[in-house]
């Protein structure tokens, strides 16, 4: 596809369950970012991938959150033992290169996670 | 620490009126700056960006923004607002690892 895609678009889960969120970046984009958007917190950075490595994981809120990227392409964000405060929209973005740059980050439509 | 501030949480303008959304940044060097728009239920779309050269930047949908170093500002403007411009607008700048630091967002409501 032409843009960043994310799946699922919506996920409802019970507290304590694990969830996996998927991001397919634009082909050829080496940089991939995960952000979280929640009421009252705005847009928060979670993790940045350059290729398959993650030089910046500073935004992951706890060790329940992890992410990986394989083949320099698809990324999966995993949240273990979900809590109600994890409810948010999780956004993925990709760009041609990382670092301080004017390269545009292209955003996917997001995954809305609801933890009951 | 680097920061981006949007002082106005919510703005209401009448259709056809002019619009200015404020953004202030704190950086040492000349920053890269972006404005994104998010329509309800949608992802973020880039409106425009500044990285060097002319301080007045033209974007999509008739938007423009002016970089003013002396005021540490990058305000977004549109001469005549359309009802379809109702959305949330975010100013952002990249940190040293490229992650975007976003302002708090400004919700624009357009009155008919």
Tab-separated table of C-alpha atoms in Angstrom:
chain	number	residue	atom	x	y	z
A	1	UNK	CA	0.000	0.000	0.000
A	2	UNK	CA	0.954	3.608	-0.350
A	3	UNK	CA	0.715	4.589	3.296
A	4	UNK	CA	1.418	3.338	6.797
A	5	UNK	CA	-1.041	0.670	7.842
A	6	UNK	CA	-1.899	-0.515	11.324
A	7	UNK	CA	-3.880	-3.448	12.604
A	8	UNK	CA	-6.219	-3.983	14.218
A	9	UNK	CA	-8.009	-0.661	13.949
A	10	UNK	CA	-9.819	-1.350	17.209
A	11	UNK	CA	-8.983	-3.709	20.043
A	12	UNK	CA	-11.021	-4.333	23.150
A	13	UNK	CA	-9.402	-6.481	25.781
A	14	UNK	CA	-9.802	-7.413	29.393
A	15	UNK	CA	-7.481	-6.164	32.082
A	16	UNK	CA	-4.537	-8.515	32.503
A	17	UNK	CA	-4.541	-9.833	28.939
A	18	UNK	CA	-1.671	-9.351	26.496
A	19	UNK	CA	-2.174	-7.493	23.197
A	20	UNK	CA	-0.132	-7.120	20.028
A	21	UNK	CA	-0.416	-4.139	17.743
A	22	UNK	CA	1.023	-4.231	14.248
A	23	UNK	CA	2.494	-1.546	12.021
A	24	UNK	CA	3.402	-1.815	8.340
A	25	UNK	CA	5.524	1.197	7.383
A	26	UNK	CA	5.938	2.699	3.954
A	27	UNK	CA	8.293	0.585	1.872
A	28	UNK	CA	11.846	1.917	1.981
A	29	UNK	CA	11.377	3.921	5.160
A	30	UNK	CA	14.159	3.018	7.561
A	31	UNK	CA	12.829	4.903	10.581
A	32	UNK	CA	9.734	3.781	12.459
A	33	UNK	CA	8.133	5.403	15.488
A	34	UNK	CA	5.399	4.429	17.925
A	35	UNK	CA	3.380	7.097	19.722
A	36	UNK	CA	0.436	6.984	22.078
A	37	UNK	CA	-2.438	9.442	22.141
A	38	UNK	CA	-4.667	9.574	25.170
A	39	UNK	CA	-6.995	12.099	26.742
A	40	UNK	CA	-5.143	14.386	29.048
A	41	UNK	CA	-1.715	13.185	27.919
A	42	UNK	CA	-1.668	14.328	24.325
A	43	UNK	CA	0.746	12.669	21.921
A	44	UNK	CA	3.536	10.747	23.635
A	45	UNK	CA	6.542	9.109	22.045
A	46	UNK	CA	7.060	5.451	22.888
A	47	UNK	CA	9.913	3.984	20.833
A	48	UNK	CA	11.994	4.644	17.725
A	49	UNK	CA	13.466	2.069	15.344
A	50	UNK	CA	16.229	2.684	12.853
A	51	UNK	CA	16.256	-0.471	10.776
A	52	UNK	CA	15.763	-3.330	13.223
A	53	UNK	CA	17.452	-1.677	16.171
A	54	UNK	CA	15.818	0.618	18.686
A	55	UNK	CA	18.195	3.432	19.646
A	56	UNK	CA	15.516	5.233	21.626
A	57	UNK	CA	13.152	3.333	23.910
A	58	UNK	CA	12.869	6.157	26.401
A	59	UNK	CA	9.128	6.584	26.003
A	60	UNK	CA	8.059	3.068	26.947
A	61	UNK	CA	6.059	3.627	30.150
A	62	UNK	CA	6.862	0.322	31.853
A	63	UNK	CA	8.455	-3.067	31.280
A	64	UNK	CA	5.041	-4.356	30.268
A	65	UNK	CA	5.594	-2.587	26.965
A	66	UNK	CA	7.934	-3.978	24.334
A	67	UNK	CA	8.361	-3.673	20.590
A	68	UNK	CA	10.277	-5.315	17.842
A	69	UNK	CA	10.895	-4.749	14.188
A	70	UNK	CA	11.894	-7.471	11.785
A	71	UNK	CA	13.383	-7.267	8.322
A	72	UNK	CA	13.566	-3.507	8.638
A	73	UNK	CA	9.862	-3.418	7.942
A	74	UNK	CA	6.928	-4.592	10.054
A	75	UNK	CA	6.869	-3.674	13.725
A	76	UNK	CA	4.872	-5.143	16.591
A	77	UNK	CA	4.131	-3.354	19.843
A	78	UNK	CA	3.255	-5.743	22.654
A	79	UNK	CA	1.590	-4.780	25.887
A	80	UNK	CA	1.589	-7.463	28.566
A	81	UNK	CA	-0.874	-7.668	31.439
A	82	UNK	CA	-2.852	-4.705	30.143
A	83	UNK	CA	-4.159	-2.124	32.564
A	84	UNK	CA	-7.013	0.327	32.145
A	85	UNK	CA	-4.567	3.206	31.898
A	86	UNK	CA	-3.185	1.592	28.731
A	87	UNK	CA	-6.392	2.538	26.938
A	88	UNK	CA	-5.393	4.952	24.177
A	89	UNK	CA	-4.862	5.281	20.453
A	90	UNK	CA	-1.516	3.855	19.423
A	91	UNK	CA	-0.047	5.559	16.379
A	92	UNK	CA	2.767	4.345	14.181
A	93	UNK	CA	4.794	6.579	11.877
A	94	UNK	CA	7.601	6.010	9.413
A	95	UNK	CA	10.086	8.247	7.646
A	96	UNK	CA	12.937	7.991	5.179
A	97	UNK	CA	15.526	8.519	7.878
A	98	UNK	CA	15.747	9.117	11.579
A	99	UNK	CA	17.597	11.610	13.700
A	100	UNK	CA	17.204	15.350	13.631
A	101	UNK	CA	15.818	15.842	10.181
A	102	UNK	CA	13.180	17.578	8.193
A	103	UNK	CA	12.029	14.219	6.852
A	104	UNK	CA	8.308	13.993	7.230
A	105	UNK	CA	6.902	11.305	9.475
A	106	UNK	CA	3.938	9.607	7.818
A	107	UNK	CA	1.360	8.398	10.296
A	108	UNK	CA	-0.913	5.408	10.191
A	109	UNK	CA	-4.592	5.593	11.182
A	110	UNK	CA	-3.871	4.182	14.634
A	111	UNK	CA	-5.128	1.324	16.775
A	112	UNK	CA	-7.691	2.248	19.395
A	113	UNK	CA	-7.085	0.075	22.445
A	114	UNK	CA	-9.736	-0.225	25.121
A	115	UNK	CA	-8.942	-2.141	28.285
A	116	UNK	CA	-12.028	-3.128	30.266
B	1	UNK	CA	14.760	20.320	27.623
B	2	UNK	CA	13.239	20.785	24.224
B	3	UNK	CA	9.600	21.746	24.301
B	4	UNK	CA	6.802	22.814	22.034
B	5	UNK	CA	3.900	24.820	23.399
B	6	UNK	CA	0.520	25.581	21.901
B	7	UNK	CA	-1.077	28.131	24.217
B	8	UNK	CA	-4.609	27.757	22.864
B	9	UNK	CA	-6.393	24.499	23.647
B	10	UNK	CA	-9.569	25.419	21.781
B	11	UNK	CA	-10.336	28.072	19.173
B	12	UNK	CA	-13.639	28.878	17.489
B	13	UNK	CA	-13.809	30.946	14.305
B	14	UNK	CA	-16.576	31.717	11.863
B	15	UNK	CA	-16.441	30.228	8.399
B	16	UNK	CA	-14.678	32.634	6.070
B	17	UNK	CA	-12.783	34.336	8.885
B	18	UNK	CA	-9.010	34.298	9.176
B	19	UNK	CA	-7.214	31.904	11.501
B	20	UNK	CA	-3.985	31.971	13.455
B	21	UNK	CA	-2.872	29.091	15.675
B	22	UNK	CA	0.072	29.773	17.937
B	23	UNK	CA	3.116	27.597	18.506
B	24	UNK	CA	6.213	28.363	20.561
B	25	UNK	CA	9.327	26.237	20.810
B	26	UNK	CA	12.398	26.125	22.978
B	27	UNK	CA	15.549	25.080	21.186
B	28	UNK	CA	19.157	26.133	20.974
B	29	UNK	CA	19.868	25.704	17.295
B	30	UNK	CA	17.633	26.456	14.337
B	31	UNK	CA	14.909	23.915	14.653
B	32	UNK	CA	12.948	21.886	12.220
B	33	UNK	CA	9.248	22.539	12.787
B	34	UNK	CA	6.099	20.845	11.589
B	35	UNK	CA	2.366	21.412	11.671
B	36	UNK	CA	0.127	18.342	11.537
B	37	UNK	CA	-3.667	18.143	11.357
B	38	UNK	CA	-5.829	15.358	12.760
B	39	UNK	CA	-9.444	15.057	11.689
B	40	UNK	CA	-11.785	13.070	13.952
B	41	UNK	CA	-10.948	9.373	13.854
B	42	UNK	CA	-8.044	9.915	11.495
B	43	UNK	CA	-4.273	9.787	11.714
B	44	UNK	CA	-2.051	12.826	11.494
B	45	UNK	CA	-1.449	14.555	8.176
B	46	UNK	CA	1.418	16.942	7.552
B	47	UNK	CA	0.283	20.461	6.648
B	48	UNK	CA	3.706	22.055	6.269
B	49	UNK	CA	7.240	22.108	7.584
B	50	UNK	CA	10.104	24.518	8.117
B	51	UNK	CA	13.730	23.496	7.922
B	52	UNK	CA	15.690	26.350	6.377
B	53	UNK	CA	15.495	29.280	4.044
B	54	UNK	CA	12.357	31.337	3.689
B	55	UNK	CA	10.680	31.919	6.995
B	56	UNK	CA	7.215	31.951	5.430
B	57	UNK	CA	6.241	28.405	4.523
B	58	UNK	CA	3.329	27.411	2.328
B	59	UNK	CA	1.487	24.185	2.963
B	60	UNK	CA	-1.469	22.197	1.786
B	61	UNK	CA	-5.117	23.238	2.042
B	62	UNK	CA	-4.233	26.933	1.888
B	63	UNK	CA	-2.291	26.999	5.155
B	64	UNK	CA	0.929	28.896	5.768
B	65	UNK	CA	3.217	29.361	8.745
B	66	UNK	CA	5.872	31.891	9.632
B	67	UNK	CA	9.032	31.048	11.538
B	68	UNK	CA	10.127	33.894	13.813
B	69	UNK	CA	13.371	33.170	15.607
B	70	UNK	CA	13.182	36.321	17.729
B	71	UNK	CA	9.855	35.177	19.163
B	72	UNK	CA	10.574	31.431	19.127
B	73	UNK	CA	7.321	31.018	17.261
B	74	UNK	CA	5.953	29.119	14.298
B	75	UNK	CA	2.342	30.233	14.001
B	76	UNK	CA	-0.056	28.651	11.535
B	77	UNK	CA	-2.351	30.868	9.496
B	78	UNK	CA	-5.133	30.632	6.963
B	79	UNK	CA	-6.805	33.668	5.375
B	80	UNK	CA	-10.291	32.148	5.108
B	81	UNK	CA	-11.400	29.135	7.090
B	82	UNK	CA	-13.695	26.477	5.652
B	83	UNK	CA	-15.996	24.240	7.677
B	84	UNK	CA	-13.851	21.263	6.654
B	85	UNK	CA	-10.886	22.774	8.521
B	86	UNK	CA	-12.472	21.811	11.842
B	87	UNK	CA	-9.938	19.432	13.370
B	88	UNK	CA	-7.133	19.238	15.892
B	89	UNK	CA	-3.845	20.853	14.983
B	90	UNK	CA	-0.448	19.897	16.346
B	91	UNK	CA	2.844	21.736	16.194
B	92	UNK	CA	5.894	19.477	16.507
B	93	UNK	CA	9.662	19.393	16.364
B	94	UNK	CA	12.130	16.500	16.246
B	95	UNK	CA	14.400	15.722	19.164
B	96	UNK	CA	17.984	14.607	18.707
B	97	UNK	CA	16.817	11.045	17.979
B	98	UNK	CA	14.143	12.191	15.574
B	99	UNK	CA	11.171	11.482	17.800
B	100	UNK	CA	8.628	14.232	17.444
B	101	UNK	CA	7.901	16.429	20.411
B	102	UNK	CA	4.342	17.625	20.065
B	103	UNK	CA	2.537	20.588	21.465
B	104	UNK	CA	-0.651	19.958	23.379
B	105	UNK	CA	-2.786	20.476	20.306
B	106	UNK	CA	-5.376	23.095	19.401
B	107	UNK	CA	-8.918	22.065	18.586
B	108	UNK	CA	-10.457	24.253	15.909
B	109	UNK	CA	-14.209	24.656	15.744
B	110	UNK	CA	-15.731	26.431	12.743
B	111	UNK	CA	-19.057	28.202	13.123
B	112	UNK	CA	-21.330	28.399	10.069
